Tab-separated table of C-alpha atoms and ligand atoms in Angstrom:
chain	number	residue	atom	x	y	z
J	1	MET	CA	107.724	116.309	114.512
J	2	LYS	CA	109.130	113.320	112.681
J	3	SER	CA	105.928	112.845	110.723
J	4	THR	CA	105.831	116.545	109.754
J	5	PHE	CA	109.372	116.193	108.520
J	6	LEU	CA	108.446	113.067	106.564
J	7	LEU	CA	105.473	114.805	104.998
J	8	ILE	CA	107.598	117.768	103.922
J	9	ALA	CA	110.212	115.397	102.510
J	10	PHE	CA	107.550	113.553	100.526
J	11	VAL	CA	106.091	116.799	99.183
J	12	ILE	CA	109.524	117.962	98.044
J	13	ALA	CA	110.248	114.585	96.461
J	14	GLY	CA	106.783	114.706	94.872
J	15	ASN	CA	107.495	118.063	93.324
J	16	LEU	CA	110.863	116.918	92.054
J	17	PHE	CA	109.613	113.702	90.502
J	18	GLY	CA	106.146	114.856	89.584
J	19	GLN	CA	104.176	111.755	90.561
J	20	GLN	CA	104.492	110.890	94.232
J	21	ASN	CA	101.594	111.514	96.569
J	22	PRO	CA	102.753	112.606	100.063
J	23	TYR	CA	100.273	110.348	101.866
J	24	VAL	CA	101.609	107.071	100.537
J	25	GLN	CA	104.884	105.268	99.990
J	26	PRO	CA	106.520	105.227	96.563
J	27	ALA	CA	104.966	101.973	95.375
J	28	ASP	CA	106.627	99.408	93.188
J	29	SER	CA	104.952	100.339	89.928
J	30	SER	CA	104.883	96.805	88.523
J	31	LYS	CA	102.757	95.546	91.394
J	32	MET	CA	100.362	98.486	90.894
J	33	GLN	CA	99.791	97.677	87.226
J	34	TRP	CA	96.637	95.578	87.543
J	35	PHE	CA	95.172	98.105	89.967
J	36	LYS	CA	95.751	101.049	87.642
J	37	GLU	CA	94.143	99.192	84.768
J	38	ALA	CA	91.230	97.801	86.789
J	39	LYS	CA	89.241	101.064	87.068
J	40	LEU	CA	86.245	99.510	88.808
J	41	GLY	CA	86.072	97.605	92.080
J	42	ILE	CA	83.136	96.619	94.271
J	43	PHE	CA	83.205	97.339	97.989
J	44	ILE	CA	81.063	95.081	100.189
J	45	HIS	CA	80.079	96.116	103.687
J	46	TYR	CA	78.675	92.891	105.075
J	47	GLY	CA	78.189	92.406	108.785
J	48	ILE	CA	75.782	92.060	111.692
J	49	TYR	CA	74.677	95.694	111.229
J	50	ALA	CA	72.572	94.435	108.306
J	51	VAL	CA	70.283	92.581	110.728
J	52	ASN	CA	68.451	95.629	112.087
J	53	GLY	CA	69.964	98.025	109.573
J	54	THR	CA	71.632	100.050	112.321
J	55	GLY	CA	74.452	101.244	110.119
J	56	GLU	CA	77.957	99.830	110.508
J	57	SER	CA	79.661	100.102	113.907
J	58	TRP	CA	79.368	103.878	114.372
J	59	PRO	CA	76.222	103.780	116.562
J	60	ILE	CA	78.450	102.207	119.244
J	61	TYR	CA	81.022	104.978	119.159
J	62	ASN	CA	78.432	107.716	118.921
J	63	ASN	CA	76.450	106.203	121.803
J	64	GLU	CA	73.333	106.063	119.642
J	65	ILE	CA	72.655	102.446	120.559
J	66	PRO	CA	73.833	100.675	123.732
J	67	TYR	CA	76.662	98.257	122.921
J	68	ALA	CA	74.610	95.243	124.063
J	69	ASP	CA	71.686	96.191	121.809
J	70	TYR	CA	73.988	96.642	118.841
J	71	MET	CA	75.564	93.252	119.550
J	72	SER	CA	72.160	91.600	119.868
J	73	GLN	CA	72.201	91.679	116.051
J	74	LEU	CA	74.612	88.732	116.299
J	75	LYS	CA	71.594	86.528	117.000
J	76	GLY	CA	69.945	87.459	113.711
J	77	PHE	CA	72.927	87.080	111.383
J	78	THR	CA	72.298	83.916	109.376
J	79	ALA	CA	74.157	84.264	106.049
J	80	SER	CA	71.521	81.711	105.026
J	81	LYS	CA	71.691	82.615	101.324
J	82	TYR	CA	75.362	83.467	101.232
J	83	ASN	CA	76.525	82.721	97.748
J	84	PRO	CA	79.800	84.449	96.948
J	85	GLU	CA	79.861	82.829	93.484
J	86	SER	CA	76.772	84.820	92.547
J	87	TRP	CA	78.371	87.964	93.993
J	88	ALA	CA	81.485	87.329	91.926
J	89	ARG	CA	79.465	86.784	88.750
J	90	LEU	CA	77.490	89.967	89.372
J	91	PHE	CA	80.621	92.028	90.052
J	92	LYS	CA	82.242	90.674	86.926
J	93	GLU	CA	79.133	91.459	84.933
J	94	ALA	CA	79.274	95.039	86.283
J	95	GLY	CA	82.746	95.347	84.792
J	96	ALA	CA	84.638	95.238	88.090
J	97	ARG	CA	88.108	93.721	88.203
J	98	TYR	CA	88.367	93.445	91.973
J	99	ALA	CA	86.278	93.502	95.131
J	100	VAL	CA	86.894	94.397	98.760
J	101	LEU	CA	84.944	92.712	101.575
J	102	THR	CA	84.748	93.881	105.197
J	103	THR	CA	86.424	91.034	107.071
J	104	LYS	CA	86.072	92.989	110.316
J	105	HIS	CA	84.562	96.430	110.786
J	106	HIS	CA	85.119	98.743	113.789
J	107	ASP	CA	82.586	96.681	115.812
J	108	GLY	CA	85.189	93.905	115.946
J	109	VAL	CA	82.990	91.102	114.587
J	110	ALA	CA	85.191	88.846	112.452
J	111	LEU	CA	83.681	87.186	109.383
J	112	TRP	CA	86.092	84.266	109.724
J	113	ASP	CA	86.896	81.754	112.445
J	114	THR	CA	89.460	83.837	114.297
J	115	LYS	CA	91.402	82.102	117.024
J	116	MET	CA	92.390	85.442	118.517
J	117	SER	CA	88.962	86.046	120.133
J	118	ASP	CA	85.457	84.590	120.308
J	119	LEU	CA	83.858	87.464	118.479
J	120	SER	CA	83.198	86.021	115.055
J	121	VAL	CA	80.185	85.102	112.953
J	122	VAL	CA	81.418	81.514	113.294
J	123	LYS	CA	81.222	81.398	117.089
J	124	LYS	CA	78.545	83.976	117.851
J	125	THR	CA	75.946	83.895	115.093
J	126	PRO	CA	73.598	81.335	113.525
J	127	ALA	CA	75.712	81.615	110.350
J	128	ARG	CA	78.317	79.441	112.120
J	129	ARG	CA	80.790	79.495	109.270
J	130	ASP	CA	83.729	81.258	107.747
J	131	LEU	CA	82.677	83.697	105.021
J	132	ILE	CA	86.114	84.787	103.833
J	133	LYS	CA	87.616	81.710	102.214
J	134	PRO	CA	84.593	81.032	99.968
J	135	TYR	CA	84.569	84.712	98.992
J	136	ALA	CA	88.234	84.684	97.982
J	137	GLU	CA	87.796	81.430	96.050
J	138	ALA	CA	84.692	82.678	94.248
J	139	LEU	CA	86.389	85.900	93.152
J	140	ARG	CA	89.474	84.105	91.897
J	141	LYS	CA	87.326	81.661	89.955
J	142	GLU	CA	85.870	84.626	88.052
J	143	GLY	CA	89.319	86.161	87.544
J	144	LEU	CA	88.745	89.005	90.004
J	145	LYS	CA	91.419	90.255	92.395
J	146	VAL	CA	90.757	89.711	96.084
J	147	GLY	CA	90.625	92.691	98.436
J	148	LEU	CA	90.131	92.446	102.200
J	149	TYR	CA	88.905	95.381	104.281
J	150	PHE	CA	90.178	95.282	107.880
J	151	SER	CA	89.599	97.830	110.625
J	152	HIS	CA	92.756	98.442	112.628
J	153	LEU	CA	90.741	99.799	115.534
J	154	ASP	CA	88.376	97.458	117.347
J	155	TRP	CA	85.756	98.820	119.705
J	156	SER	CA	85.027	95.366	121.120
J	157	ASN	CA	88.547	94.635	122.269
J	158	PRO	CA	89.072	96.207	125.727
J	159	ASP	CA	92.803	96.472	125.023
J	160	TYR	CA	92.184	98.965	122.231
J	161	ALA	CA	91.214	102.064	124.247
J	162	THR	CA	94.279	101.939	126.457
J	163	VAL	CA	96.471	104.753	125.110
J	164	PHE	CA	96.040	108.272	123.744
J	165	ASP	CA	97.021	109.195	120.235
J	166	GLY	CA	100.236	110.953	121.121
J	167	LYS	CA	98.940	114.112	119.445
J	168	ASP	CA	96.692	115.232	122.305
J	169	ARG	CA	93.877	115.450	119.851
J	170	ASN	CA	90.943	115.625	122.192
J	171	PRO	CA	92.331	115.965	125.706
J	172	LYS	CA	89.261	117.548	127.344
J	173	ASN	CA	86.640	115.106	126.254
J	174	PRO	CA	88.240	111.847	125.151
J	175	ASN	CA	85.821	109.294	123.742
J	176	PRO	CA	86.160	106.159	125.917
J	177	TRP	CA	85.797	103.934	122.845
J	178	ASP	CA	89.114	105.335	121.674
J	179	TYR	CA	91.038	106.353	124.779
J	180	PRO	CA	91.487	105.151	128.391
J	181	LYS	CA	88.619	106.246	130.623
J	182	SER	CA	90.941	106.454	133.576
J	183	GLY	CA	93.147	108.922	131.729
J	184	VAL	CA	96.088	106.605	132.431
J	185	GLU	CA	97.829	104.879	129.548
J	186	ASP	CA	98.587	101.178	129.685
J	187	THR	CA	101.168	100.326	127.073
J	188	VAL	CA	101.301	96.687	128.087
J	189	ARG	CA	97.676	96.299	127.088
J	190	TRP	CA	98.251	98.335	123.948
J	191	ASN	CA	101.039	95.975	122.935
J	192	ARG	CA	98.691	93.093	123.612
J	193	PHE	CA	96.214	94.749	121.243
J	194	LEU	CA	98.894	95.035	118.564
J	195	ALA	CA	99.661	91.330	118.943
J	196	PHE	CA	95.942	90.598	118.538
J	197	ASN	CA	95.786	92.814	115.455
J	198	ARG	CA	98.826	91.122	113.857
J	199	GLY	CA	97.468	87.703	114.787
J	200	GLN	CA	94.186	88.363	112.989
J	201	LEU	CA	95.976	89.693	109.933
J	202	LYS	CA	98.120	86.568	109.796
J	203	GLU	CA	94.982	84.423	109.910
J	204	LEU	CA	93.455	86.364	107.004
J	205	GLN	CA	96.691	86.110	105.078
J	206	GLU	CA	96.598	82.330	105.465
J	207	ILE	CA	92.941	82.077	104.513
J	208	ALA	CA	92.917	84.369	101.496
J	209	ASN	CA	96.409	85.634	100.555
J	210	PRO	CA	94.784	88.910	99.442
J	211	ASP	CA	95.910	90.900	96.425
J	212	LEU	CA	94.887	94.059	98.248
J	213	TRP	CA	94.559	95.063	101.894
J	214	TRP	CA	92.014	97.797	102.457
J	215	PHE	CA	92.662	99.161	105.932
J	216	ASP	CA	90.484	101.546	107.897
J	217	GLY	CA	90.304	103.018	111.377
J	218	ASP	CA	93.933	104.137	111.755
J	219	TRP	CA	93.041	107.699	112.746
J	220	SER	CA	93.239	107.609	116.561
J	221	ARG	CA	96.832	106.426	116.785
J	222	THR	CA	100.103	107.536	115.242
J	223	ALA	CA	102.163	105.519	112.791
J	224	GLN	CA	104.619	104.841	115.616
J	225	GLN	CA	101.903	103.538	117.928
J	226	TRP	CA	100.548	101.258	115.232
J	227	LYS	CA	104.097	100.252	114.241
J	228	MET	CA	102.932	100.830	110.691
J	229	LYS	CA	106.375	100.657	109.164
J	230	GLU	CA	106.829	97.145	110.538
J	231	LEU	CA	103.307	96.202	109.524
J	232	ARG	CA	103.981	97.254	105.945
J	233	GLN	CA	107.144	95.164	105.927
J	234	THR	CA	105.345	92.166	107.409
J	235	LEU	CA	102.512	92.294	104.887
J	236	LEU	CA	104.964	92.600	102.028
J	237	THR	CA	107.030	89.714	103.351
J	238	TRP	CA	103.918	87.564	103.313
J	239	ASN	CA	103.106	88.689	99.788
J	240	PRO	CA	105.442	91.153	98.037
J	241	LYS	CA	102.771	91.902	95.467
J	242	ALA	CA	100.072	92.868	97.974
J	243	ILE	CA	98.735	96.384	97.464
J	244	LEU	CA	97.983	98.464	100.575
J	245	ASN	CA	95.542	101.370	100.702
J	246	SER	CA	96.566	104.604	102.380
J	247	ARG	CA	94.832	104.238	105.741
J	248	MET	CA	98.159	103.269	107.213
J	249	GLN	CA	99.379	106.654	108.420
J	250	GLY	CA	101.612	107.192	105.413
J	251	TYR	CA	102.622	103.545	104.811
J	252	GLY	CA	100.134	102.562	102.085
J	253	ASP	CA	100.455	102.520	98.309
J	254	TYR	CA	97.498	104.536	97.062
J	255	VAL	CA	95.092	107.177	98.333
J	256	THR	CA	91.405	106.699	99.030
J	257	PRO	CA	89.189	109.779	98.816
J	258	GLU	CA	85.756	108.907	100.166
J	259	GLN	CA	82.196	109.788	99.075
J	260	GLY	CA	83.114	112.812	96.915
J	261	VAL	CA	84.764	112.883	93.501
J	262	PRO	CA	87.938	114.968	93.793
J	263	VAL	CA	87.842	118.199	91.801
J	264	ALA	CA	91.400	117.609	90.640
J	265	GLY	CA	92.712	114.042	90.541
J	266	PRO	CA	95.300	113.181	93.234
J	267	GLN	CA	98.813	112.329	92.080
J	268	GLY	CA	99.728	108.692	91.665
J	269	PRO	CA	97.309	105.772	91.971
J	270	TRP	CA	94.034	106.490	93.751
J	271	GLU	CA	90.545	105.152	94.270
J	272	LEU	CA	87.294	106.835	95.244
J	273	CYS	CA	85.106	104.737	97.532
J	274	MET	CA	81.441	105.551	97.332
J	275	THR	CA	78.106	104.114	98.408
J	276	ILE	CA	75.303	103.313	95.940
J	277	ASN	CA	72.827	104.951	98.335
J	278	ASP	CA	73.848	106.839	101.494
J	279	SER	CA	74.923	103.843	103.595
J	280	TRP	CA	77.913	101.519	103.572
J	281	GLY	CA	76.035	98.573	105.047
J	282	TYR	CA	72.465	97.421	104.356
J	283	ARG	CA	69.806	99.729	105.802
J	284	GLY	CA	66.223	99.111	104.793
J	285	ILE	CA	65.295	102.738	105.443
J	286	ASP	CA	67.864	104.056	103.009
J	287	THR	CA	66.136	104.332	99.650
J	288	ASN	CA	68.225	107.230	98.419
J	289	GLN	CA	69.834	105.219	95.667
J	290	LYS	CA	71.984	107.106	93.171
J	291	SER	CA	70.782	106.886	89.579
J	292	LEU	CA	72.746	104.794	87.129
J	293	ASP	CA	73.445	107.917	85.064
J	294	TYR	CA	74.917	109.618	88.099
J	295	ILE	CA	77.091	106.613	88.947
J	296	ILE	CA	78.363	106.457	85.360
J	297	ARG	CA	79.142	110.181	85.565
J	298	ILE	CA	81.133	109.666	88.769
J	299	PHE	CA	82.929	106.639	87.345
J	300	SER	CA	83.825	108.545	84.152
J	301	GLU	CA	85.126	111.460	86.204
J	302	CYS	CA	87.300	109.140	88.299
J	303	ILE	CA	88.926	107.406	85.352
J	304	SER	CA	89.321	110.732	83.566
J	305	MET	CA	91.495	111.859	86.489
J	306	GLY	CA	93.471	108.606	86.600
J	307	GLY	CA	91.578	106.984	89.485
J	308	ASN	CA	89.426	103.940	90.182
J	309	LEU	CA	85.920	103.763	91.584
J	310	LEU	CA	85.252	101.350	94.453
J	311	LEU	CA	81.468	101.208	94.440
J	312	ASP	CA	79.915	99.948	97.653
J	313	VAL	CA	77.047	97.508	98.078
J	314	GLY	CA	75.474	96.495	101.387
J	315	PRO	CA	74.139	92.916	101.311
J	316	LYS	CA	71.284	91.912	103.598
J	317	GLU	CA	72.066	89.723	106.603
J	318	ASP	CA	71.235	86.581	104.582
J	319	GLY	CA	73.947	87.510	102.092
J	320	THR	CA	71.756	88.650	99.213
J	321	ILE	CA	72.328	91.890	97.364
J	322	THR	CA	69.086	93.841	96.998
J	323	PRO	CA	67.361	93.875	93.584
J	324	GLU	CA	67.886	97.665	93.373
J	325	GLN	CA	71.637	97.393	93.920
J	326	SER	CA	71.906	94.386	91.574
J	327	ALA	CA	70.019	96.291	88.883
J	328	THR	CA	72.459	99.196	89.198
J	329	LEU	CA	75.441	96.858	88.858
J	330	LYS	CA	73.889	95.175	85.822
J	331	GLY	CA	73.120	98.546	84.228
J	332	LEU	CA	76.685	99.584	84.855
J	333	GLY	CA	77.771	96.313	83.262
J	334	ARG	CA	75.869	97.001	80.047
J	335	TRP	CA	77.620	100.357	79.830
J	336	THR	CA	81.156	99.235	80.795
J	337	LYS	CA	80.986	96.347	78.320
J	338	LYS	CA	79.972	98.573	75.432
J	339	HIS	CA	82.640	101.159	76.296
J	340	SER	CA	85.411	98.905	77.587
J	341	GLU	CA	87.906	100.273	75.060
J	342	ALA	CA	87.624	103.729	76.676
J	343	ILE	CA	87.886	102.357	80.214
J	344	TYR	CA	90.331	99.509	80.894
J	345	GLY	CA	93.986	100.087	80.279
J	346	THR	CA	93.451	103.736	79.420
J	347	GLN	CA	95.145	106.588	81.218
J	348	ARG	CA	94.213	109.931	82.733
J	349	GLY	CA	92.592	112.149	80.080
J	350	ILE	CA	93.207	115.780	79.200
J	351	LEU	CA	92.772	118.806	81.430
J	352	PRO	CA	89.381	120.533	81.582
J	353	GLY	CA	88.900	123.365	79.124
J	354	HIS	CA	89.473	121.330	75.976
J	355	PHE	CA	86.247	119.356	76.234
J	356	TYR	CA	83.229	119.782	78.502
J	357	GLY	CA	83.317	116.381	80.112
J	358	PRO	CA	85.582	113.538	81.201
J	359	THR	CA	88.147	112.065	78.805
J	360	THR	CA	90.604	109.186	78.778
J	361	LEU	CA	93.587	108.458	76.547
J	362	SER	CA	94.728	105.183	75.036
J	363	LYS	CA	98.158	103.902	76.110
J	364	ASP	CA	99.777	105.096	72.873
J	365	LYS	CA	98.018	108.474	73.261
J	366	LYS	CA	96.696	108.185	69.715
J	367	THR	CA	93.050	107.820	70.706
J	368	LEU	CA	91.246	110.369	72.827
J	369	TYR	CA	87.953	109.189	74.330
J	370	CYS	CA	85.398	111.887	75.105
J	371	PHE	CA	82.528	111.054	77.451
J	372	VAL	CA	79.447	112.976	76.412
J	373	LEU	CA	77.528	113.160	79.686
J	374	ASP	CA	74.696	115.348	78.451
J	375	ASN	CA	72.978	114.928	75.121
J	376	PRO	CA	74.227	117.701	72.853
J	377	LYS	CA	71.983	120.385	71.373
J	378	ALA	CA	74.521	121.183	68.665
J	379	GLU	CA	77.971	119.901	67.674
J	380	VAL	CA	80.272	118.339	70.268
J	381	VAL	CA	83.257	120.663	70.601
J	382	VAL	CA	86.904	119.827	71.337
J	383	LYS	CA	89.568	122.535	71.436
J	384	GLY	CA	93.322	122.526	71.164
J	385	ILE	CA	94.142	119.313	69.246
J	386	ARG	CA	97.206	119.937	67.123
J	387	ASN	CA	97.321	116.485	65.511
J	388	LYS	CA	95.861	115.401	62.243
J	389	ILE	CA	92.571	113.602	62.874
J	390	LYS	CA	92.268	110.251	61.120
J	391	ALA	CA	88.689	109.432	62.067
J	392	ILE	CA	86.081	109.931	64.736
J	393	ARG	CA	83.674	107.175	65.763
J	394	VAL	CA	81.074	106.339	68.367
J	395	LEU	CA	81.875	103.438	70.682
J	396	GLY	CA	79.478	100.557	70.388
J	397	SER	CA	78.256	100.991	66.812
J	398	ASN	CA	81.710	102.175	65.681
J	399	GLN	CA	79.931	104.435	63.234
J	400	ASP	CA	82.123	107.153	61.719
J	401	LEU	CA	81.095	110.647	62.668
J	402	LYS	CA	81.302	113.704	60.465
J	403	PHE	CA	83.425	116.516	61.769
J	404	LYS	CA	84.579	119.995	60.799
J	405	LEU	CA	87.535	122.097	61.750
J	406	ASN	CA	86.733	125.680	62.492
J	407	GLY	CA	88.937	128.757	62.881
J	408	GLY	CA	92.406	128.561	64.347
J	409	ALA	CA	95.378	130.595	63.222
J	410	SER	CA	98.114	128.565	61.599
J	411	TRP	CA	100.491	131.561	61.483
J	412	LEU	CA	100.196	131.770	65.304
J	413	ASN	CA	100.248	127.997	65.681
J	414	ILE	CA	96.737	127.947	67.167
J	415	PRO	CA	94.862	124.817	66.077
J	416	PRO	CA	91.289	125.001	64.821
J	417	VAL	CA	88.324	123.992	66.948
J	418	LEU	CA	86.945	120.529	66.261
J	419	LEU	CA	83.175	120.315	65.738
J	420	ILE	CA	81.737	116.800	65.794
J	421	ASP	CA	78.316	115.919	64.527
J	422	LEU	CA	76.759	113.380	66.910
J	423	PRO	CA	73.379	112.268	65.538
J	424	ALA	CA	70.605	111.457	68.024
J	425	ASP	CA	70.383	107.846	66.823
J	426	GLN	CA	73.980	107.324	67.946
J	427	LEU	CA	73.405	108.360	71.541
J	428	ASP	CA	73.841	105.786	74.288
J	429	ARG	CA	70.981	105.545	76.762
J	430	ASN	CA	73.423	106.585	79.484
J	431	THR	CA	76.676	108.256	78.483
J	432	THR	CA	77.875	108.256	74.865
J	433	VAL	CA	81.612	107.880	74.229
J	434	ILE	CA	83.342	109.256	71.138
J	435	ALA	CA	86.784	108.055	70.020
J	436	ILE	CA	88.975	110.582	68.237
J	437	GLU	CA	91.719	108.787	66.303
J	438	LEU	CA	94.928	110.729	65.741
J	439	ASP	CA	97.842	110.069	63.403
J	440	THR	CA	100.445	110.657	66.138
J	441	PRO	CA	100.386	110.836	69.972
J	442	LEU	CA	98.154	113.655	71.189
J	443	GLU	CA	99.631	117.129	71.266
J	444	LEU	CA	97.637	119.888	72.805
J	445	TYR	CA	97.680	123.605	72.388
J	446	ARG	CA	97.810	125.027	75.918
J	447	GLY	CA	98.308	128.695	75.079
J	448	GLU	CA	96.174	131.689	75.864
J	449	GLY	CA	95.525	132.650	72.276
J	450	GLY	CA	97.436	135.309	70.435
J	451	ALA	CA	96.839	138.718	68.907
J	452	VAL	CA	97.745	139.468	65.328
J	453	GLU	CA	100.495	142.029	65.581
J	454	LYS	CA	101.604	142.213	61.970
J	455	ASN	CA	99.654	141.749	58.778
Q	1	GLC	C1	84.804	105.391	106.908
Q	1	GLC	C2	83.861	104.810	107.928
Q	1	GLC	C3	83.572	103.398	107.739
Q	1	GLC	C4	83.499	102.916	106.318
Q	1	GLC	C5	84.647	103.473	105.541
Q	1	GLC	C6	84.633	103.114	104.105
Q	1	GLC	O1	86.121	105.278	107.254
Q	1	GLC	O2	84.407	104.940	109.201
Q	1	GLC	O3	82.419	103.089	108.422
Q	1	GLC	O4	83.604	101.566	106.359
Q	1	GLC	O5	84.650	104.839	105.642
Q	1	GLC	O6	85.541	103.885	103.418
């Protein structure tokens, strides 16, 4: 009831002020600045699931693998070639400005020396060491912001499945990994779980003081059960500048669509998380890697709609990123470097209909960047620009392009169509970006055309 009311209130406020997304809190915009400008982050799902390539945590919940068999992967987790400096260099080369590492997935295995339980790679695997501090240090050395993924839920802690979700979501067939098998709630144990959860977060705070908390696994409890409001306050007391993703039952700062580019960009800050192949963690059998062209397309679409892309890699158990995934990141790096002007610090582009592809706009709105995803057969067309065009150039070579203005009806205030000549020798091997320089901030014709009524 209360949450429905809150949601409605947020939607109304959102409509009044134009920007607020109902699933997150109105974030302090100054702390969000680096995030909005970053555009690209790298997600790292690193954990014991890489040993046999079982896939992260879910086989436990779905009863695909007995818990003990899944956990037997602990014995094979060595981190023997763990080198976060080389990760950080690779991510930087890709053009990323931040990264997010799974400190603990739903399986409950901590990648640091937690004092709250014995289930960590330090105590239970041959790796025998903390992987979080060196990661945070390596990122900061390369000037990247530090993100920590943390699963609220924990299928290894017996105190987790001790209450229902208060919404009666699945009363007939409750999954015992989520809810009490006995059907009887035990709030004392649930409170003990919350203390465990807060204790682990405090440890991570002390180890890494993250710039961004990337939470997951909030779905089987309400905000009240999680005490999310208090958690938000606590995290912000530890570090007022910390950014929180939305998987906090309404108490985060930005929304996180997953695996599919939104058709229309969400309001406010957002980030699409997406795998390079079909798996979050390393799975040898998954060879369905997305092509670099496709990843660049997705990235361009995200930034065109004002979002970031958090591209996921799944390192092997020894800590190495596969040559295929490294090659994709390097290829992305060649492209982001050449086109950085159209990426970092730009803003949401123009609505579809003016140009057949993604666009971004410079801060002063005097440069419109058009991402030519498919090689053109004829001129590149842009409709509806009212401004005087100073010049048009290709990013990279900065060569001036010839253009023509066609049609329009000045007496009806309908601007002409812009036809740009993009020669084949100016095409990028992935996506070509054209910069249209305007004399004044972009003004668009958004009308439906007009009929001549008087001659
Ligand atoms: C989903 C999955 C989880 C994955 C996450 C990444 O929430 O449960 O396995 O880590 O997405 O966004």
